[in-house]
Coordinates of C-alpha atoms and ligand atoms in Angstrom, one line a residue:
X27 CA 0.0 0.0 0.0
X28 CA 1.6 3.7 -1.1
X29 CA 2.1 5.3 2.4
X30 CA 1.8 8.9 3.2
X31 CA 5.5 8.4 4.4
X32 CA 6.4 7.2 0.8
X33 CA 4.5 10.2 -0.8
X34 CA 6.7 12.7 1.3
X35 CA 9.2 11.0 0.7
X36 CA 8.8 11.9 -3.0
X37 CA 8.0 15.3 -2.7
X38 CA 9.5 16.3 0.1
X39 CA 12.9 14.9 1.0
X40 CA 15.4 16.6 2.6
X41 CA 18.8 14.9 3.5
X42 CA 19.5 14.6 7.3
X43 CA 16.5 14.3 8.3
X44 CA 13.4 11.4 8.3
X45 CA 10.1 11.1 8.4
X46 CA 9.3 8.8 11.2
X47 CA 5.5 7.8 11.0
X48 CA 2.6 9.8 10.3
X49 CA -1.0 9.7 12.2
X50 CA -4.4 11.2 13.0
X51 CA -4.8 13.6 15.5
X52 CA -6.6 12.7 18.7
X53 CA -9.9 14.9 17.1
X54 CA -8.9 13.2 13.6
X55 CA -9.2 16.7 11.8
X56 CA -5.5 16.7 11.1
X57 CA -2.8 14.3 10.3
X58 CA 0.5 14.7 12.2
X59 CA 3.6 13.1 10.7
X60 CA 6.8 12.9 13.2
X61 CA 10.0 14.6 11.6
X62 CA 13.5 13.5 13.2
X63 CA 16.9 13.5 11.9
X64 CA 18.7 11.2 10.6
X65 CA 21.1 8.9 12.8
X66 CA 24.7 10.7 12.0
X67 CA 23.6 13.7 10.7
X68 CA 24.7 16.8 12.2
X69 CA 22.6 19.9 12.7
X70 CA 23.2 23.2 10.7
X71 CA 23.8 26.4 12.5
X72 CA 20.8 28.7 11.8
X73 CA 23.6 32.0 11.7
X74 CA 26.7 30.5 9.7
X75 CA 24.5 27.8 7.8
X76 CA 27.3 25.3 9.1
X77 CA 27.4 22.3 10.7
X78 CA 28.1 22.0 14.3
X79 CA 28.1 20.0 17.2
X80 CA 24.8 19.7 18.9
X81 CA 24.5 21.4 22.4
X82 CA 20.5 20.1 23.4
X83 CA 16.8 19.9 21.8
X84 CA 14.0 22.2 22.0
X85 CA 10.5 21.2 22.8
X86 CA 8.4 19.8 19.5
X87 CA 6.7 22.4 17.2
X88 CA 4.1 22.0 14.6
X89 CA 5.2 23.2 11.2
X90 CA 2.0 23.1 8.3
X91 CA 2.2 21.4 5.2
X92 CA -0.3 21.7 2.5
X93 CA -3.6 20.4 3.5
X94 CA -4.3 17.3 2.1
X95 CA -8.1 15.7 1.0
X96 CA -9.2 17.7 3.5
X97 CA -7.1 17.4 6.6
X98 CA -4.7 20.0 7.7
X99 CA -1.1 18.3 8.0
X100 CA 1.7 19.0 10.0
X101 CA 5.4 17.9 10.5
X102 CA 6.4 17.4 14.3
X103 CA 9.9 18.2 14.6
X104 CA 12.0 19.1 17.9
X105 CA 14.6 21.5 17.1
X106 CA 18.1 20.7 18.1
X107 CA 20.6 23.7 19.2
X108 CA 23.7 23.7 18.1
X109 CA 27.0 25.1 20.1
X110 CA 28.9 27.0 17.2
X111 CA 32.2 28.1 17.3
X112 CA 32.6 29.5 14.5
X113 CA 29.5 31.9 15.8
X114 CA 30.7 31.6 19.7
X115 CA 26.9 31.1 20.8
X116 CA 24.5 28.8 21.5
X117 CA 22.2 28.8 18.2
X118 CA 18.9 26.8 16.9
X119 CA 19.7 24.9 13.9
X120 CA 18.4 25.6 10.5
X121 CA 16.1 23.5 8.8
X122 CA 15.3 22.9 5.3
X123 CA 11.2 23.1 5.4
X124 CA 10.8 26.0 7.2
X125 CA 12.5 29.6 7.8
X126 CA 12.8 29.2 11.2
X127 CA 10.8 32.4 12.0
X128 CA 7.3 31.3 11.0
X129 CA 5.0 28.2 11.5
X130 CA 4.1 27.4 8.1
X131 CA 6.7 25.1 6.0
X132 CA 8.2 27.0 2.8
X133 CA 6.1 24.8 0.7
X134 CA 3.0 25.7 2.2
X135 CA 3.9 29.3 1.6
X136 CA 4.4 29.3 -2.2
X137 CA 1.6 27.4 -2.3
X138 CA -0.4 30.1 -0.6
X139 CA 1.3 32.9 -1.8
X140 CA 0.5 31.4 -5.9
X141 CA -3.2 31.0 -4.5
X142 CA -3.3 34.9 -3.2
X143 CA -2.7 36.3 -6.9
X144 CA -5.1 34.8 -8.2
X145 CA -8.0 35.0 -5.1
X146 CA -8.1 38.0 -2.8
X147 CA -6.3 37.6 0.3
X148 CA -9.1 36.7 2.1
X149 CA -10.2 34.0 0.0
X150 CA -7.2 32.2 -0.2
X151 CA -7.4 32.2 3.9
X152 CA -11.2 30.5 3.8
X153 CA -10.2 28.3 1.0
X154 CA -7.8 26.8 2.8
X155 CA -8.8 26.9 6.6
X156 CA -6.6 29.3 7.1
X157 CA -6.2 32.7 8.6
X158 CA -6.0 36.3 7.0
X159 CA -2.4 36.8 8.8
X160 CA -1.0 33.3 7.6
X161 CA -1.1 34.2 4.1
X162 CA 0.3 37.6 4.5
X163 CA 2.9 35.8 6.2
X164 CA 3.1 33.4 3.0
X165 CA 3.4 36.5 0.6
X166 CA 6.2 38.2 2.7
X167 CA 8.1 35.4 2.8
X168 CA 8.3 35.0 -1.1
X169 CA 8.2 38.7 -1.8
X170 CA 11.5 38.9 0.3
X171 CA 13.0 36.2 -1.2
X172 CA 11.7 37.3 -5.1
X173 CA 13.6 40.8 -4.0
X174 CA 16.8 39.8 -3.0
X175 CA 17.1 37.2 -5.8
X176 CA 15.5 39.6 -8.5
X177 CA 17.9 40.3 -11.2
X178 CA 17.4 43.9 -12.7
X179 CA 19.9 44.1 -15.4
X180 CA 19.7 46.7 -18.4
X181 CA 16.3 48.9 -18.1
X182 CA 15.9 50.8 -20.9
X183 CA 12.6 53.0 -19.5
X184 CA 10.3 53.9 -16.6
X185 CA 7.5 54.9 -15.8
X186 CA 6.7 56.9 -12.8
X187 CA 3.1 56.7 -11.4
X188 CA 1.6 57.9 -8.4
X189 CA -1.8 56.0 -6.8
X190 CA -4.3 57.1 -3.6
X191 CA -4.8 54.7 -0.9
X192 CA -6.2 54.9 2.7
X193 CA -9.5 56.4 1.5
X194 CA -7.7 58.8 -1.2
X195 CA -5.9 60.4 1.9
X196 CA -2.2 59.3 1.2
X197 CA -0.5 58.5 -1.9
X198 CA 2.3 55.8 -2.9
X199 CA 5.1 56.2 -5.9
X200 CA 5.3 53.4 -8.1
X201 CA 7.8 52.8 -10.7
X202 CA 7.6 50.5 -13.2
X203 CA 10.2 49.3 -16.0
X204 CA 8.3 49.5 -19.5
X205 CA 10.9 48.4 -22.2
X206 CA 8.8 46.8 -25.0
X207 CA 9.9 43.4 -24.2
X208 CA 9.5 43.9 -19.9
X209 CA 6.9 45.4 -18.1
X210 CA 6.8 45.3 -14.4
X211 CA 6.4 46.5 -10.8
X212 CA 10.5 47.9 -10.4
X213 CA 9.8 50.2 -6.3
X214 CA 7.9 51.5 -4.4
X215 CA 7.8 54.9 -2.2
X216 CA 6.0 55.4 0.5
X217 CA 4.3 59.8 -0.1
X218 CA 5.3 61.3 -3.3
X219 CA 7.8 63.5 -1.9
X220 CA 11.4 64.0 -2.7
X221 CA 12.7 62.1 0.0
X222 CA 11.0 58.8 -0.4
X223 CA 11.2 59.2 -4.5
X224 CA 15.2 59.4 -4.0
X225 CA 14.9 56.1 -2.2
X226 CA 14.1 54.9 -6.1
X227 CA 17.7 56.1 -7.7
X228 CA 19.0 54.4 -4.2
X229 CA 17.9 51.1 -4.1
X230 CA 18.8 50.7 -8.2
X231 CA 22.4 51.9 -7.7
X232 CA 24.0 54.3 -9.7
X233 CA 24.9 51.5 -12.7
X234 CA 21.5 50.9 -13.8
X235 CA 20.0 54.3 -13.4
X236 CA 22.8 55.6 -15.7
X237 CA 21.8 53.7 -18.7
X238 CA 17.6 54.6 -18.9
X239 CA 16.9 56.1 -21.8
X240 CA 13.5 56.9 -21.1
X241 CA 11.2 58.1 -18.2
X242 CA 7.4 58.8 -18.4
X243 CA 6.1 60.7 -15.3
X244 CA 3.3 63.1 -14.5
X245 CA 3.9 66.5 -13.7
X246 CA 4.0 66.7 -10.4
X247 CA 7.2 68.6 -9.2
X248 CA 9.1 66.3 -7.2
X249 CA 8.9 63.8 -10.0
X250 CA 10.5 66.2 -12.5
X251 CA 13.3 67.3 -10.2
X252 CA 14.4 64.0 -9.2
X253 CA 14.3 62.9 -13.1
X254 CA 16.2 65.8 -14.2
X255 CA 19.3 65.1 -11.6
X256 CA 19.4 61.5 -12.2
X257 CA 18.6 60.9 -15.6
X258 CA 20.1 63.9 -17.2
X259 CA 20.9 61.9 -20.6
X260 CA 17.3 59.9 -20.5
X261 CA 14.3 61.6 -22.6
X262 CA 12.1 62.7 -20.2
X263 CA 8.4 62.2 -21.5
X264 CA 5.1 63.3 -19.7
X265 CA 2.5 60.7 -20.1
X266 CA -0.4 60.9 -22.4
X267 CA -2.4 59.3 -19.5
X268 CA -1.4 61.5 -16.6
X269 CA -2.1 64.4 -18.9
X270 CA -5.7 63.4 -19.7
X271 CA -6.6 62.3 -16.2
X272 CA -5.6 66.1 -15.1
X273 CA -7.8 67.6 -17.9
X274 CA -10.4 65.2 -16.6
X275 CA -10.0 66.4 -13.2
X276 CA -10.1 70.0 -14.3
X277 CA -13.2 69.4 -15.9
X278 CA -14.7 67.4 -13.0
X279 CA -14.4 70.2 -11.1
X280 CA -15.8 72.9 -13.2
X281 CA -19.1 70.7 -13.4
X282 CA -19.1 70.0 -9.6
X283 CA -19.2 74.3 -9.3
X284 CA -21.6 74.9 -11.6
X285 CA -24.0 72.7 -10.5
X286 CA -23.9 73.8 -7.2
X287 CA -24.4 77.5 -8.3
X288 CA -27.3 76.4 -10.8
X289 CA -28.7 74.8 -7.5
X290 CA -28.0 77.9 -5.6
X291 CA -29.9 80.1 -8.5
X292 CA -32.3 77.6 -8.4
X293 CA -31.9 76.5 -11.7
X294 CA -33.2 73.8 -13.4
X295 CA -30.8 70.8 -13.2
X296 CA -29.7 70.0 -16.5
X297 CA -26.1 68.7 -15.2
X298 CA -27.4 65.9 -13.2
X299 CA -26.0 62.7 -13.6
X300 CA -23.6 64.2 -16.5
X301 CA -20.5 63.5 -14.9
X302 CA -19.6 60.2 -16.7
X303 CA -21.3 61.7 -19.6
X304 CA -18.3 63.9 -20.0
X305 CA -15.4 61.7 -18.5
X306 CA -15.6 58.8 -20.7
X307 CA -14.5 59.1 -24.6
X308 CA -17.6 59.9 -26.8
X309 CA -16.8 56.6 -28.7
X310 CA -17.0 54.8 -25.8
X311 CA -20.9 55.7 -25.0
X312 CA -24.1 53.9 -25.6
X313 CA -26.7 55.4 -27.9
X314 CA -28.8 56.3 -25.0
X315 CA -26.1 58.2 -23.7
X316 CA -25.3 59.6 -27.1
X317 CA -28.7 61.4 -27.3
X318 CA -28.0 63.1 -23.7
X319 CA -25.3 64.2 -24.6
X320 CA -26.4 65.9 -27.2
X321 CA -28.8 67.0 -25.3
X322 CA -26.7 68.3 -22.9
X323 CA -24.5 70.3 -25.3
X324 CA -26.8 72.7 -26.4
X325 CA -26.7 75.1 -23.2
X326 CA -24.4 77.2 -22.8
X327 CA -22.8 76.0 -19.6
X328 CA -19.0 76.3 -18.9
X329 CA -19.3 72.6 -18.4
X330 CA -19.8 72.3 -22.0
X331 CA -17.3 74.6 -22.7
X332 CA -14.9 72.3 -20.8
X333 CA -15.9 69.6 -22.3
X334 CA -15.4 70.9 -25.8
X335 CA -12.0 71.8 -24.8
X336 CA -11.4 68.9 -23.2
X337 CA -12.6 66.9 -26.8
X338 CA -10.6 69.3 -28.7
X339 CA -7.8 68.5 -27.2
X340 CA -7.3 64.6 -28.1
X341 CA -6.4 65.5 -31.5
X342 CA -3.4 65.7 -30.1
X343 CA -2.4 62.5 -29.9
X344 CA -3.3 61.5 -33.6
X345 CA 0.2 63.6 -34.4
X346 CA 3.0 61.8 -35.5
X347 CA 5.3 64.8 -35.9
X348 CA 6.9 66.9 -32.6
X349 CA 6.5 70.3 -34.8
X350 CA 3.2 69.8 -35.7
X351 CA 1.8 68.9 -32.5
X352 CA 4.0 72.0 -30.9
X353 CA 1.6 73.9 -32.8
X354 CA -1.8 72.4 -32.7
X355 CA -0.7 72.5 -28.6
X356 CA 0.4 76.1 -28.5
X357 CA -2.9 76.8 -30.3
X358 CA -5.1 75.2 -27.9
X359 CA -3.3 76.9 -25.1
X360 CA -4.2 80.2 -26.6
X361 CA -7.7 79.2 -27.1
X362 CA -8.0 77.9 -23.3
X363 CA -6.7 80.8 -22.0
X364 CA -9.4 83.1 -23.5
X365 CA -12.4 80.2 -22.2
X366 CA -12.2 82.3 -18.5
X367 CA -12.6 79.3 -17.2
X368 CA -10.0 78.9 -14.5
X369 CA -9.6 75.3 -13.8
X370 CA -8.9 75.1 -17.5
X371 CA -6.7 77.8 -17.9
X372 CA -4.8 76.4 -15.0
X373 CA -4.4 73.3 -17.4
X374 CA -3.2 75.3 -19.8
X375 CA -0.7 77.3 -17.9
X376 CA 1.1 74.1 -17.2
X377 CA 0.8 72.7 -19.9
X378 CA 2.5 75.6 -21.4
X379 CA 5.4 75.1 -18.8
X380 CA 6.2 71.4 -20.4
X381 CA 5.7 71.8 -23.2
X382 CA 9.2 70.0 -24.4
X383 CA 7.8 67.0 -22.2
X384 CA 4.8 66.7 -23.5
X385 CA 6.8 67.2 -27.2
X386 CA 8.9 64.0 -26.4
X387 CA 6.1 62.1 -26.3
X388 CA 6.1 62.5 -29.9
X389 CA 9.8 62.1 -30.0
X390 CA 9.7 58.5 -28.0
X391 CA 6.1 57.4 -29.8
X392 CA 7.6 54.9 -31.9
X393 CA 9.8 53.2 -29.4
X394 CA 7.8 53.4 -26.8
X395 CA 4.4 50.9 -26.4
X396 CA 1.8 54.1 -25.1
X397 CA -0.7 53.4 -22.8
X398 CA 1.7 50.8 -21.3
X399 CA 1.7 53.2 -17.7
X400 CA -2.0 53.4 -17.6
X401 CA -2.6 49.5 -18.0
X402 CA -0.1 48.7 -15.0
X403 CA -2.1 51.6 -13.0
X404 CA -5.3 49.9 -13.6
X405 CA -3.8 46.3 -12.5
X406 CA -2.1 48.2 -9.0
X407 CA -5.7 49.3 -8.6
X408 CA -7.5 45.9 -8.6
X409 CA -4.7 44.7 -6.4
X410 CA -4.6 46.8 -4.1
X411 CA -8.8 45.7 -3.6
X412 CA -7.9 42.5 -4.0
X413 CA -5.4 42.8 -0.8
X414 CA -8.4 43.7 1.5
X415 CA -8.2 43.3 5.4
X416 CA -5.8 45.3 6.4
X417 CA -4.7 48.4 4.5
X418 CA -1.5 49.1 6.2
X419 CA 1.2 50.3 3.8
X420 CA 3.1 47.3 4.1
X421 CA 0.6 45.1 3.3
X422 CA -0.4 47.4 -0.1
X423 CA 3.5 47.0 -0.5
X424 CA 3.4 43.0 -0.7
X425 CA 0.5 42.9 -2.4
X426 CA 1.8 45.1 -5.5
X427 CA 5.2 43.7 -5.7
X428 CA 3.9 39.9 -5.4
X429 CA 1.1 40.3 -8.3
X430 CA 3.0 43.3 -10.5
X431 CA 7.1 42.5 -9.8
X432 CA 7.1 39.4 -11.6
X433 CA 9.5 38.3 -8.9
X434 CA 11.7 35.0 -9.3
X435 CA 10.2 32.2 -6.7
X436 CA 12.0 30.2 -3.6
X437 CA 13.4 27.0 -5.3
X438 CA 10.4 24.0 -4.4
X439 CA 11.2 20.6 -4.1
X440 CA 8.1 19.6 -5.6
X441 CA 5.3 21.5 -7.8
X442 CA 2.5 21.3 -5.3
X443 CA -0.1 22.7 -8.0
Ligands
LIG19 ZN1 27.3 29.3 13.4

């Protein structure tokens, strides 16, 4: 008859050490299988990784395996301490299934830690009897060892985003390498200040940040500063998406005033429900909502006004050449300035100020995939919901790097899919 004990043995062998017998637990929820080491073998000094001579044994603990047809399993071992000299201390010895700080075996936590990009956090937990704090244990664990084993080699560009968290009240940096070939998660900042953005050029060393050719950011001032100290030979390019969600915002907020003062005046409310009427591209709208539009458009609001603006200005992007885009920009500037509409004409104003940034869009368009910055923010987004229980930073931090970093994994004895 194929054992348990035979089964382990397959999947999860580790020399110098044997699994002994394996049995139900008294309430026969769980199966407990006995872990000791082998006869000869020295234990492995958890500081120097080397062997040494034994010094006493510490009382059994519990490490979990995967759950198995239903039963939660877990391997019984007693660690040994070991008296090192090299280390001149007393020292628990290492062992191979687990990391010596946490309860869960290193094969339980990839498995978890795969499960928890695909479910939500939570999920994973009830799927597998498990709590909420286990798992974020499981994803720390192979986060850290994905970071310190990552391999970042030549990046050719970043992008520089910026995304709200804690109820919109605090904000994180993200960068992300977006060569054609690469995309992924690269750091990330606590605030969007200088401070924690210079912890970026830190951590990539002075080697790698040298060689970027390209860096997509948003306009917000600490961004540019940081980009033009460090990446003085790159081609700095403000992004096509950042751009467009500040006009959106502009006009967001020229539609939230008036309708409040049309309230005030006790006008007729012909903005209600207009707002995603006016966000959303007019391709991208339903007949219905085609009509109302329409509809909409024939008052003379500064809403409208906005909006047309707003419209106007995604010809734009259908340039190929820097010149002619220069001017179709310049002349939209001028046009916006004259709209007295103040939100807009703050718009304008800055984009007037970066200008050549926005121009290297058109530089960078053919080596650049566009719309490569906005996809990733979209993914961070449903990640960071996906990470419920907690929103602590550190948590948001895991989450982001374990589903966007494309990290390498902890070597498995076994692929426990
Ligand atoms: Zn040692």
């Amino acid at each position: 008859m194929l054992q348990l004990i035979t089964i382990l043995n397959r999947c999860h062998r580790f020399p110098g050490f044997v699994y002994q017998q394996a049995r139900f637990s008294s309430d026969h929820k769980s199966i407990e299988i006995a872990v000791r080491p082998r006869k000869g073998s020295k234990a492995v000094c958890s500081r120097c990784h080397q062997p040494a001579p034994g010094y006493d044994q510490l009382a059994e603990r519990r490490f979990e395996f995967i759950p198995f047809w239903g039963f939660l399993v877990f391997l019984l071992y007693s660690m040994r301490r070991v008296d090192c000299r090299r280390c001149q201390a007393v020292v628990v010895e290492e062992v191979p299934w687990g990391d010596g700080k946490r309860t869960l075996t290193k094969a339980y936590m990839l498995f978890l830690a795969r499960w928890a990009r695909r479910l939500s956090w939570k999920e994973t937990a009830e799927a597998f009897r498990t709590s909420w704090d286990k798992v974020f244990d499981a994803v720390e664990h192979v986060v850290t060892w994905g970071l310190e084993h990552r391999v970042l080699g030549q990046i050719d560009a970043i992008g520089v985003d910026e995304i709200q968290y804690a109820r919109g009240h605090k904000y994180l940096t993200l960068v992300y390498q977006i060569d054609l070939g690469v995309t992924r998660l690269l750091w990330i900042g606590k605030e969007r200040t200088i401070e924690s953005f210079q912890g970026f050029f830190t951590a990539m060393g002075k080697d790698v940040i040298s060689k970027i050719v390209f860096v997509c950011s948003d306009m917000w001032e600490p961004y540019l500063k940081l980009i033009r100290e460090h990446c003085s030979e790159a081609l700095h390019i403000l992004d096509r998406f950042h751009i467009v969600a500040n006009m959106n915002k502009a006009l967001d907020n020229v539609r939230a005033e008036e309708t409040s003062r049309m309230k005030r005046e006790g006008r007729a409310p012909v903005l209600r429900k207009s707002r995603w009427l006016l966000l959303r591209r007019s391709e991208n709208l339903g007949t219905d909502q085609h009509f109302r539009l329409r509809d909409l458009l024939r008052y003379n609001l500064k809403t409208v006004r906005a909006y047309l603006l707003k419209e106007a200005f995604q010809q734009l992007w259908e340039y190929s050449s820097p010149a002619w885009a220069g001017k179709f920009l310049d002349q939209w500037c001028r046009q916006t300035m004259r709209s007295r509409i103040e939100p807009m004409k703050k718009i304008a104003r800055s984009l007037r100020n970066h200008r050549e940034l926005i121009l290297n869009y058109f530089r960078a368009q053919k080596l650049l995939s566009s719309g490569v910055v906005e996809g990733l923010n979209n993914k961070a987004k449903v990640t960071m919901r996906k990470s419920y229980g907690f929103r602590t930073y550190r948590v948001l931090e895991l989450a982001l790097y374990h589903s966007l970093g494309k990290l390498p994994e902890p070597d498995s004895t076994h692929d426990f899919f």
